Tab-separated table of C-alpha atoms and ligand atoms in Angstrom:
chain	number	residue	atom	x	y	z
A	24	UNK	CA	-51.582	7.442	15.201
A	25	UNK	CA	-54.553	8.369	16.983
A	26	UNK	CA	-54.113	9.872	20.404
A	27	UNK	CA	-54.759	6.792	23.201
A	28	UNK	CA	-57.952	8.761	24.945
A	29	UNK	CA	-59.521	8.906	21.393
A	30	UNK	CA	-59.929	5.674	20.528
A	31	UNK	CA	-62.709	3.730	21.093
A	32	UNK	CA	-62.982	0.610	23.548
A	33	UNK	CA	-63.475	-2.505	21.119
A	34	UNK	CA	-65.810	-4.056	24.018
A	35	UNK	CA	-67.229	-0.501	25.648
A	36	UNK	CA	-67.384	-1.577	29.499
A	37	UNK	CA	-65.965	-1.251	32.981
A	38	UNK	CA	-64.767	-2.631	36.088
A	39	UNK	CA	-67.123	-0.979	38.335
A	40	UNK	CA	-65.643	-3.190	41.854
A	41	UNK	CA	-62.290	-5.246	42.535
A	42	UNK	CA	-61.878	-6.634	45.695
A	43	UNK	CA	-59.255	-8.988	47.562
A	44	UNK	CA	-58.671	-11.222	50.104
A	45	UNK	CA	-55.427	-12.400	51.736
A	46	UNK	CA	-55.932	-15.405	54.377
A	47	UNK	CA	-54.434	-14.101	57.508
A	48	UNK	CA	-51.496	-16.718	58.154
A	49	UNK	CA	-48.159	-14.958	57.097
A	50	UNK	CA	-44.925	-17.121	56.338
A	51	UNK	CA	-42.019	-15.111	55.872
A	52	UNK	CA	-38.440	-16.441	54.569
A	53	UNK	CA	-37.296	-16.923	57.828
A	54	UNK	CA	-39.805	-18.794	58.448
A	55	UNK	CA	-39.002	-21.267	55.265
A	56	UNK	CA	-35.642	-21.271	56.484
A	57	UNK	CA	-36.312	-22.795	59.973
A	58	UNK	CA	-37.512	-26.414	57.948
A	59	UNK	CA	-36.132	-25.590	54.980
A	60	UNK	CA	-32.124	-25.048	53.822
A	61	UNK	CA	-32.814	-22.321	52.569
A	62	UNK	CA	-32.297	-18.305	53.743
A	63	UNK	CA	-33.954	-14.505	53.589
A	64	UNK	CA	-31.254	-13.750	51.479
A	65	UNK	CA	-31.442	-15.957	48.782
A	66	UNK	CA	-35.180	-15.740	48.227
A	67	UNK	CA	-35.092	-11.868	48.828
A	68	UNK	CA	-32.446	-11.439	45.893
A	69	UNK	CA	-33.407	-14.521	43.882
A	70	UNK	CA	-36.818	-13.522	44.253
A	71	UNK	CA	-37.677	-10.406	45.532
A	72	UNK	CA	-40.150	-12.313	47.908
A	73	UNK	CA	-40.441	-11.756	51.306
A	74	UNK	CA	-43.726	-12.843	52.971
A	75	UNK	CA	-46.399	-14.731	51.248
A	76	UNK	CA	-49.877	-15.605	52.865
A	77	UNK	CA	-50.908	-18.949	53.912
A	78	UNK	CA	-54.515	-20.786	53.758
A	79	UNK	CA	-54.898	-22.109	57.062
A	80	UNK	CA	-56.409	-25.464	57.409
A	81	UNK	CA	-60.184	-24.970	57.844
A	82	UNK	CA	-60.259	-22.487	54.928
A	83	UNK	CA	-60.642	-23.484	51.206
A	84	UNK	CA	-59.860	-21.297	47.693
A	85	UNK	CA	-64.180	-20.560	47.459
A	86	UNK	CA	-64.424	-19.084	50.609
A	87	UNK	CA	-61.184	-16.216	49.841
A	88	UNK	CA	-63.083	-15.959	45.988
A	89	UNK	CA	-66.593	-15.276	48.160
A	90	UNK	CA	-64.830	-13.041	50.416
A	91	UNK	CA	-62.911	-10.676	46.995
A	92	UNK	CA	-66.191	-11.151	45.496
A	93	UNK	CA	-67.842	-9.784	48.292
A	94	UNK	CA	-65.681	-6.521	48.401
A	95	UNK	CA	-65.805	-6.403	44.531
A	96	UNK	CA	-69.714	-6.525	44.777
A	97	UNK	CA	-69.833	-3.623	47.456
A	98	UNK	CA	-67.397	-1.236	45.370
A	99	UNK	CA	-69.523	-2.020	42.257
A	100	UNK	CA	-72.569	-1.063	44.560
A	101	UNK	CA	-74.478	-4.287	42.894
A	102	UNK	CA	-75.910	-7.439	44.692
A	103	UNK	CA	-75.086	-11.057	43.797
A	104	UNK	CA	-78.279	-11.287	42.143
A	105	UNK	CA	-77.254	-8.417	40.021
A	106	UNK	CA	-74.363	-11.263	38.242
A	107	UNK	CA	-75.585	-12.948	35.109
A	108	UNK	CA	-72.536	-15.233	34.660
A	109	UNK	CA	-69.434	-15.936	37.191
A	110	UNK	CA	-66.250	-16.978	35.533
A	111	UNK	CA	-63.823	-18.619	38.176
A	112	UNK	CA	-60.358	-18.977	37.109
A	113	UNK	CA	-57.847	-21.584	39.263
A	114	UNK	CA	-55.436	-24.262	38.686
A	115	UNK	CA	-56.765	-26.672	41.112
A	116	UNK	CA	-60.204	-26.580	41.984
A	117	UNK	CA	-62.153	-27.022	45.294
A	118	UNK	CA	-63.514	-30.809	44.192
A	119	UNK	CA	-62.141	-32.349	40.649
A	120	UNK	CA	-65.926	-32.660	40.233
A	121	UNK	CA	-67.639	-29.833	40.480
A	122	UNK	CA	-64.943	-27.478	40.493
A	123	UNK	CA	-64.425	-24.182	42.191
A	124	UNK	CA	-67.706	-22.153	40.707
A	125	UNK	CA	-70.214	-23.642	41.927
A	126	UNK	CA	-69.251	-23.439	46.048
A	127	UNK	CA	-68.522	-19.552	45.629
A	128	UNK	CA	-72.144	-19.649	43.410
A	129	UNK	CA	-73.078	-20.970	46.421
A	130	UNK	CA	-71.652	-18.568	48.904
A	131	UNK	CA	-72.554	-16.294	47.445
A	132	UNK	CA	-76.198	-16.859	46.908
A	133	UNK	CA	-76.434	-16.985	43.087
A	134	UNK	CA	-78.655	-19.659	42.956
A	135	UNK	CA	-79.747	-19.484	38.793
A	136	UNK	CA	-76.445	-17.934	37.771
A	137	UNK	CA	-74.734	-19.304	35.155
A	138	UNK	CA	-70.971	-20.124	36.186
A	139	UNK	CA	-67.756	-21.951	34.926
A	140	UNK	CA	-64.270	-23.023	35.828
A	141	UNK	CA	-61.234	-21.623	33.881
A	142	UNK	CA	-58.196	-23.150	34.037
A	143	UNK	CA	-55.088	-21.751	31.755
A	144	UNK	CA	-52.289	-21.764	34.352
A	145	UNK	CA	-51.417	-18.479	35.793
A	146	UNK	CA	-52.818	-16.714	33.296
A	147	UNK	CA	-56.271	-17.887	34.252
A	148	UNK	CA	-57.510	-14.094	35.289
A	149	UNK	CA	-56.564	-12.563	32.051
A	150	UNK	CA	-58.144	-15.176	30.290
A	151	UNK	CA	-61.496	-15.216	32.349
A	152	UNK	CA	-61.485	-11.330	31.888
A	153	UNK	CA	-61.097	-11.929	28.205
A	154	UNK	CA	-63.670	-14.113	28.210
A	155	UNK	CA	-66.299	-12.107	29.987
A	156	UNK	CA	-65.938	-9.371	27.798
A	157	UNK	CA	-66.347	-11.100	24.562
A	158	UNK	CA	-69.282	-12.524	26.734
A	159	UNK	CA	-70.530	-8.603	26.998
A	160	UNK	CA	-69.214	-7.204	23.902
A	161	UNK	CA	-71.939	-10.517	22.186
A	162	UNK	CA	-74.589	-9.098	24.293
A	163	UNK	CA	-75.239	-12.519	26.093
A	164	UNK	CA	-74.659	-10.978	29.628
A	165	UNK	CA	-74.997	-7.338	31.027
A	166	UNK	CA	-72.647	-8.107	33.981
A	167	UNK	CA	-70.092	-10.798	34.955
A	168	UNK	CA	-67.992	-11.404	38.012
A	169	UNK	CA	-64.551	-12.789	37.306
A	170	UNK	CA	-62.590	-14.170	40.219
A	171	UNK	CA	-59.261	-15.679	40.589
A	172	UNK	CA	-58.624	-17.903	43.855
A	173	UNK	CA	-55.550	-19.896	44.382
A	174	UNK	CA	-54.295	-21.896	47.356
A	175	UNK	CA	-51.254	-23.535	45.907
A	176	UNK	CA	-49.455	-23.481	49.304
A	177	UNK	CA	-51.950	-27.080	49.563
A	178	UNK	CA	-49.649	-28.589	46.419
A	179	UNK	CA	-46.410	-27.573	46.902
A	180	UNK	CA	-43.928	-29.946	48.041
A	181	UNK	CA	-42.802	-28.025	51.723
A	182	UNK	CA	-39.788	-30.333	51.478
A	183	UNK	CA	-38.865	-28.533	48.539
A	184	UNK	CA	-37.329	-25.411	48.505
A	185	UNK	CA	-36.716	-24.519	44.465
A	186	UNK	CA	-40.888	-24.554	44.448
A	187	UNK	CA	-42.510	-24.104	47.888
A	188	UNK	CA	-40.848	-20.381	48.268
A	189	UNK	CA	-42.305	-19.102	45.160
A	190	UNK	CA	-45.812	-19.356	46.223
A	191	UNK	CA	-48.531	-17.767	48.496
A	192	UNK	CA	-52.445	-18.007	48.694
A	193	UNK	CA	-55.091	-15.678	48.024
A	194	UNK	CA	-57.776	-14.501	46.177
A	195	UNK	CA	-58.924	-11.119	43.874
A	196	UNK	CA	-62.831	-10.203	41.780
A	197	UNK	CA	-63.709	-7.847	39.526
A	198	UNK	CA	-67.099	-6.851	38.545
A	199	UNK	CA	-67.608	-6.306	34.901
A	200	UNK	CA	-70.344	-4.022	33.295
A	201	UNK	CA	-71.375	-3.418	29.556
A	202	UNK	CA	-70.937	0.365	29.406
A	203	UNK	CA	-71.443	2.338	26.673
A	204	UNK	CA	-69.022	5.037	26.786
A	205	UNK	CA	-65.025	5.560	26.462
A	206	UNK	CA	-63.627	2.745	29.362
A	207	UNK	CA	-63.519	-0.604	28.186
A	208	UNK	CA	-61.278	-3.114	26.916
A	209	UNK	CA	-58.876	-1.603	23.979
A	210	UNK	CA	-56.937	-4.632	23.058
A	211	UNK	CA	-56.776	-8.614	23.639
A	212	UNK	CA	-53.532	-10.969	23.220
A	213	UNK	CA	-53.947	-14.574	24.068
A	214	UNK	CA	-51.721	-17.141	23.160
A	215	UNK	CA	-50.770	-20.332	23.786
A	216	UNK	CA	-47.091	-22.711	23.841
A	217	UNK	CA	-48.030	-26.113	24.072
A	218	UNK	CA	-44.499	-27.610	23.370
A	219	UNK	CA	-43.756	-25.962	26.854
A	220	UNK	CA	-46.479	-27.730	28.558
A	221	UNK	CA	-43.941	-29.639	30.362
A	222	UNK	CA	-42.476	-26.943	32.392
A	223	UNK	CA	-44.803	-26.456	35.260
A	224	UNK	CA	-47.202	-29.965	36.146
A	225	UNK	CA	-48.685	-31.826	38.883
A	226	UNK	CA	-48.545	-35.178	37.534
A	227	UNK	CA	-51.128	-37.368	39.929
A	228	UNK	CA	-54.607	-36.695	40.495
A	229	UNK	CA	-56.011	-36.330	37.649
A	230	UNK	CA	-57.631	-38.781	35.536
A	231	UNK	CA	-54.106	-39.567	33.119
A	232	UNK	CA	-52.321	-40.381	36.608
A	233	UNK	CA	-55.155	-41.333	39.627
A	234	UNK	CA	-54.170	-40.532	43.028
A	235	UNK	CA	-52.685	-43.992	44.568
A	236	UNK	CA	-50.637	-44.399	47.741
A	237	UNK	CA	-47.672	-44.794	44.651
A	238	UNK	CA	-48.438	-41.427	43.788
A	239	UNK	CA	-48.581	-40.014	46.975
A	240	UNK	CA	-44.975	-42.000	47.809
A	241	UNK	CA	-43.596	-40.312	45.009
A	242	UNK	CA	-44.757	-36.853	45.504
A	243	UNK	CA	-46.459	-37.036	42.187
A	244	UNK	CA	-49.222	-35.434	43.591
A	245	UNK	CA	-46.824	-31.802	44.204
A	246	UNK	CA	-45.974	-29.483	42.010
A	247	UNK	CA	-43.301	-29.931	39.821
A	248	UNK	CA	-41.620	-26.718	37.852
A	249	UNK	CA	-38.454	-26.199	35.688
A	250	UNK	CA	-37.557	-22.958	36.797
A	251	UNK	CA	-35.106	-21.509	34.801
A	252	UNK	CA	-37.051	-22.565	31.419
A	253	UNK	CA	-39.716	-20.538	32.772
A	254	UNK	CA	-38.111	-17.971	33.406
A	255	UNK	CA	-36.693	-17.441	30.220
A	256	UNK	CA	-40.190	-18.447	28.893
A	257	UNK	CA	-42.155	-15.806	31.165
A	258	UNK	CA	-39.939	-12.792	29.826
A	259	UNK	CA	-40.226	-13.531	26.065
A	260	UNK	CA	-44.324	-14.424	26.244
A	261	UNK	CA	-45.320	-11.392	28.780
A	262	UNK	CA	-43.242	-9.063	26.392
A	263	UNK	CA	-44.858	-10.744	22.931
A	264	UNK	CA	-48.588	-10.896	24.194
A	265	UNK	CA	-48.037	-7.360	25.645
A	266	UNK	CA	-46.752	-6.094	22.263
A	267	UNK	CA	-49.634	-7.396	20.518
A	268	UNK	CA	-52.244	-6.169	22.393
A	269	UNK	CA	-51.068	-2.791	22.131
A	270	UNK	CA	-50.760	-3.231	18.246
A	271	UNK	CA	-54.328	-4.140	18.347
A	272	UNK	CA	-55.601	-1.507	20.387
A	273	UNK	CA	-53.552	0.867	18.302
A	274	UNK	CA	-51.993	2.110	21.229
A	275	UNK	CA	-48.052	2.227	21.634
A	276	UNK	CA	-46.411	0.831	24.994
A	277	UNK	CA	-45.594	4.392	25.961
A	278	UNK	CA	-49.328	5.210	26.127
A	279	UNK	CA	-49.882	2.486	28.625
A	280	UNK	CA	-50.395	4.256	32.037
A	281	UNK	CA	-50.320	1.250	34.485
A	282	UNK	CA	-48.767	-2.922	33.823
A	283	UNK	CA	-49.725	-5.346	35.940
A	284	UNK	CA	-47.760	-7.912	35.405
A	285	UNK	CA	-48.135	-11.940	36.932
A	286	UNK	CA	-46.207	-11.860	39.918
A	287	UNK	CA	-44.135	-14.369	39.436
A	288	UNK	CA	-40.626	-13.864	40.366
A	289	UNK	CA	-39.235	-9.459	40.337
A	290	UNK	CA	-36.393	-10.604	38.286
A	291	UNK	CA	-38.909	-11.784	35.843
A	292	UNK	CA	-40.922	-8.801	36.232
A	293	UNK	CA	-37.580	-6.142	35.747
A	294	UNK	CA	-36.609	-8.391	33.007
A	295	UNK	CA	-40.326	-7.494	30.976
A	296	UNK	CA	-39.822	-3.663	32.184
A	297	UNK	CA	-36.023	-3.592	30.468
A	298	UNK	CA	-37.277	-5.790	27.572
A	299	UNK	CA	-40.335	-3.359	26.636
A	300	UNK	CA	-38.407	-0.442	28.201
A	301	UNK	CA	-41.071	0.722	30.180
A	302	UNK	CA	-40.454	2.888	32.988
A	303	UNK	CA	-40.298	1.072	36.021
A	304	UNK	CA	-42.766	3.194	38.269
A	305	UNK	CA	-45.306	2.120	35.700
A	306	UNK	CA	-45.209	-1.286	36.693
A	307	UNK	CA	-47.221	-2.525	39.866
A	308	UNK	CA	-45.442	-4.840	41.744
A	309	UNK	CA	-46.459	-6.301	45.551
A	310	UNK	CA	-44.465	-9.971	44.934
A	311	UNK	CA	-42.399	-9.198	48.295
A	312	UNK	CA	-45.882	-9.482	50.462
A	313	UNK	CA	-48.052	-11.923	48.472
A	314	UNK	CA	-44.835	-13.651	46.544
A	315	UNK	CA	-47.390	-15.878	43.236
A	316	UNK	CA	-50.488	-16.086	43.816
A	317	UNK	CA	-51.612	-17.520	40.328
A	318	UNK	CA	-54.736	-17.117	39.317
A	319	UNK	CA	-55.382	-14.331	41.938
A	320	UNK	CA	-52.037	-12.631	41.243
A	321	UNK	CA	-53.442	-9.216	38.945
A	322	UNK	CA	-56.576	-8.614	40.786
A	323	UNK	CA	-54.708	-8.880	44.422
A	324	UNK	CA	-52.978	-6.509	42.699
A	325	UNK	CA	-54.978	-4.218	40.860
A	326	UNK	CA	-57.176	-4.237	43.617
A	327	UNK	CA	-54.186	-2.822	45.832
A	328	UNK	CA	-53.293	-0.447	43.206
A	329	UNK	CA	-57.164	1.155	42.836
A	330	UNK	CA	-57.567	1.066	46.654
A	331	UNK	CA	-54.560	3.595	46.951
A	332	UNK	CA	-55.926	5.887	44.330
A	333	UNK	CA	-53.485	5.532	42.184
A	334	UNK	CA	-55.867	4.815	39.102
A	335	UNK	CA	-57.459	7.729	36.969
A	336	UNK	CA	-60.472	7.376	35.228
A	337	UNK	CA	-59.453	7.477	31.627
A	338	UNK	CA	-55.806	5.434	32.249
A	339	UNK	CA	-54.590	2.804	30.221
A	340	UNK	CA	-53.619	-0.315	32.007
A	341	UNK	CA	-52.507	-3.398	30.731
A	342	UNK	CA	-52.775	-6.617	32.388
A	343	UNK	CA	-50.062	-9.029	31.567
A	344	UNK	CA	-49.424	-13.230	32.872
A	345	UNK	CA	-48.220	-16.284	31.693
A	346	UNK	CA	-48.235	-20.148	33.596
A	347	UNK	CA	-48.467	-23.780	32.793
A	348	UNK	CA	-49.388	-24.920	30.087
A	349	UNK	CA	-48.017	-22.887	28.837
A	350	UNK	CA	-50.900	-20.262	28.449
A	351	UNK	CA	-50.226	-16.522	28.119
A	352	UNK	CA	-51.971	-13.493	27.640
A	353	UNK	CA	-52.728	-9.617	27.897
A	354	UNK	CA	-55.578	-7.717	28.192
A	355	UNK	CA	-55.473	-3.808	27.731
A	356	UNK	CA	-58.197	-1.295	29.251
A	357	UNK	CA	-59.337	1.951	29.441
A	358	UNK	CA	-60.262	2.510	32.660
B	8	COA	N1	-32.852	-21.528	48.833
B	8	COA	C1	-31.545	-21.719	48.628
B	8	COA	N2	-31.045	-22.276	47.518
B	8	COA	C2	-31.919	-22.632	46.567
B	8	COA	C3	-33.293	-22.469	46.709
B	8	COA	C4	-33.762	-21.887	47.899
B	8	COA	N3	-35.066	-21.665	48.133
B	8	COA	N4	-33.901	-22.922	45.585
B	8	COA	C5	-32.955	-23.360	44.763
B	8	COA	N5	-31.745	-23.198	45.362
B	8	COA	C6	-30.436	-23.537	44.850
B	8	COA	C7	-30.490	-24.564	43.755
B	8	COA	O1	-30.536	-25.842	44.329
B	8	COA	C8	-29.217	-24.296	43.014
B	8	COA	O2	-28.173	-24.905	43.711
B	8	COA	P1	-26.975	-25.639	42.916
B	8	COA	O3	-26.359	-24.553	42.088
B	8	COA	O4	-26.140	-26.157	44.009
B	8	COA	O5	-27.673	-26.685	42.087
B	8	COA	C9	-29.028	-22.785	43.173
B	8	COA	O6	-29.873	-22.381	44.256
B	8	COA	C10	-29.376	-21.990	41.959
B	8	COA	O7	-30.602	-22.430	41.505
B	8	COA	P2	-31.171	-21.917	40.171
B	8	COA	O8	-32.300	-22.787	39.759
B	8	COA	O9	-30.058	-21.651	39.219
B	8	COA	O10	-31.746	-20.494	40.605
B	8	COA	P3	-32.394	-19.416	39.695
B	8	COA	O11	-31.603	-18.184	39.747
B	8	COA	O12	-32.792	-19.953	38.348
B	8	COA	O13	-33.756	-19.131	40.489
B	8	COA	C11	-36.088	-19.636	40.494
B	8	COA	C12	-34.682	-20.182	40.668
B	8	COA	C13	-37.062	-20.780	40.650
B	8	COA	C14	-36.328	-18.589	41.567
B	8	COA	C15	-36.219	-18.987	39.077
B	8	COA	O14	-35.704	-19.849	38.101
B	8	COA	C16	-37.647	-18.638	38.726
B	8	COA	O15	-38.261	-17.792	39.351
B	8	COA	N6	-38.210	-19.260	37.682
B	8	COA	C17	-39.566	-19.000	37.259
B	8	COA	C18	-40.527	-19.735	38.150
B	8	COA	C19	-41.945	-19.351	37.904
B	8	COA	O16	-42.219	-18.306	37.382
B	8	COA	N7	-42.883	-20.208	38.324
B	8	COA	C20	-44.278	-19.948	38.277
B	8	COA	C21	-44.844	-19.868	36.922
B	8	COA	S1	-46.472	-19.268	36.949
């Protein structure tokens, strides 16, 4: 088997800014547990949560995306009018019509910029990234901007405390270039498990269900989640997609320098590092600040994880999620 820094990036490119943004408002589990029966303790240990950030009311999921993209843009030393396509991946978008991409297209000033709206659950980010560099590796754009913003803390049911603790707001970007040269993306896994799509919904407010004052009386409108079937789910897909995408780049898992995993639960996430027996200070983990963020999950943290210098030019990372749908994916780099 070739030796991992030898072989070459199937889409030559690189991630030349990431930047984050965390609203301000912090909830921690003791602050659940005044409303909620619930305690510190059993989220901690359940968990591994124990503060997740909080949208306030007069923010909205663009302006955290403009704000990561704005830090992503400065590290990448490029301006907005620099981005030939922005790919925006989140579960529930600003409007229903027209989405999420076109207000941060707005912030941000990128006023003949292509743009879209990804939605695949959790795993939007790895998708979007996936998607941008087929979108380089084709030649059809130079540079892309991928963001992942997520303010789920607006449809969780606060009354409910097997969903509401799981989840924080927040938002991550990358800049993507076409680079010729050795970083770039080695190997791509995406899959899909329809026959789970049950497992994680919000029922109302869509066009299947239509927001009604019945829907609203019946919390149709919150999220709904089986946990423990995710769970279980989470584990086996994170471990399969992550397995294939090192098949494809050629690489095996003991190459891999850095997983980011979705930050979903840390018994999920120990579960994937005993599965694929990786060794655990290889695996990034923040969950007990940010607890899920969805779509913003891996860039909140890879963004953490490049501004402590931990990444080497040269590493291998590999950038792991699942969510509903049930959509999963990995994506594995060179950086
Ligand atoms: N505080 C206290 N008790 C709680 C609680 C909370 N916040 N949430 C649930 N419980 C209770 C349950 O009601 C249940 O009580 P019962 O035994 O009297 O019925 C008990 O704790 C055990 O619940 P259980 O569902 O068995 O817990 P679990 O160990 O499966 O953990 C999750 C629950 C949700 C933390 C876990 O299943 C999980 O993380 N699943 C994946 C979720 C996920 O990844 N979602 C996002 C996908 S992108």
């Amino acid at each position: 088997m070739p030796r991992p820094r030898t072989i070459k990036p199937f889409i030559p490119l690189r991630i030349s800014g990431v930047g984050a943004y965390l609203p301000p408002k912090l909830l921690t589990n003791d602050d659940l547990a005044q409303f909620l029966d619930t305690s510190d303790e059993w989220i901690r240990t359940r968990t591994g949560i124990r503060t997740r950030h909080i949208l306030s009311p007069e923010e909205v999921p663009a302006e955290m995306g403009i704000r990561a993209a704005e830090k992503a843009l400065a590290m990448a030393k490029r301006n907005p009018a620099d981005i030939e396509f922005l790919l925006v991946a989140t579960n529930m978008p600003e409007e229903p019509i027209p989405g999420t991409a076109p207000y941060i297209a707005q912030g941000l000033g990128l006023e003949k910029t292509p743009f879209a709206d990804i939605t695949a659950g959790c795993a939007g980010f790895v998708y979007a990234l996936a998607l941008a560099g087929a979108l380089i590796q084709t030649g059809v754009v130079g540079k892309a901007l991928v963001i992942g913003t997520e303010a789920l803390s607006r449809f969780v049911n606060w009354q409910d405390r097997a969903t509401c603790v799981l989840f924080g707001d927040g938002a991550g970007a990358v800049v993507v270039e076409a680079a010729p040269g050795p970083a770039g993306i080695l190997g791509v896994a995406l899959r899909g498990d329809a026959t789970k799509l049950d497992l994680l919904r919000i029922e109302a407010g869509g066009v299947r269900l239509p927001a009604s004052a019945e829907t609203v009386r019946t919390g149709k409108h919150f999220l709904q989640m089986e946990g423990k079937g995710l769970f279980r789910a989470a584990v086996r897909m994170m471990a399969e997609a992550t397995r294939a995408a090192a098949v494809q780049a050629g690489l095996r898992l003991t190459d891999i320098d850095w997983v980011i995993p979705h930050q979903a639960n840390l018994r999920i996430i120990e579960a994937l590092v005993k599965r694929l027996r990786l060794p655990p200070e290889k695996v990034v983990v923040n969950i007990d600040r940010v607890a899920n963020t969805s779509t913003a999950s891996i860039p909140i943290a890879l963004e953490e994880l490049v501004r402590d210098g931990k990444v080497e030019s040269g590493q291998i990372l590999a950038l792991t999620a699942f969510g509903a749908g049930a959509c999963y994916g990995t994506v594995i780099l060179r950086w």
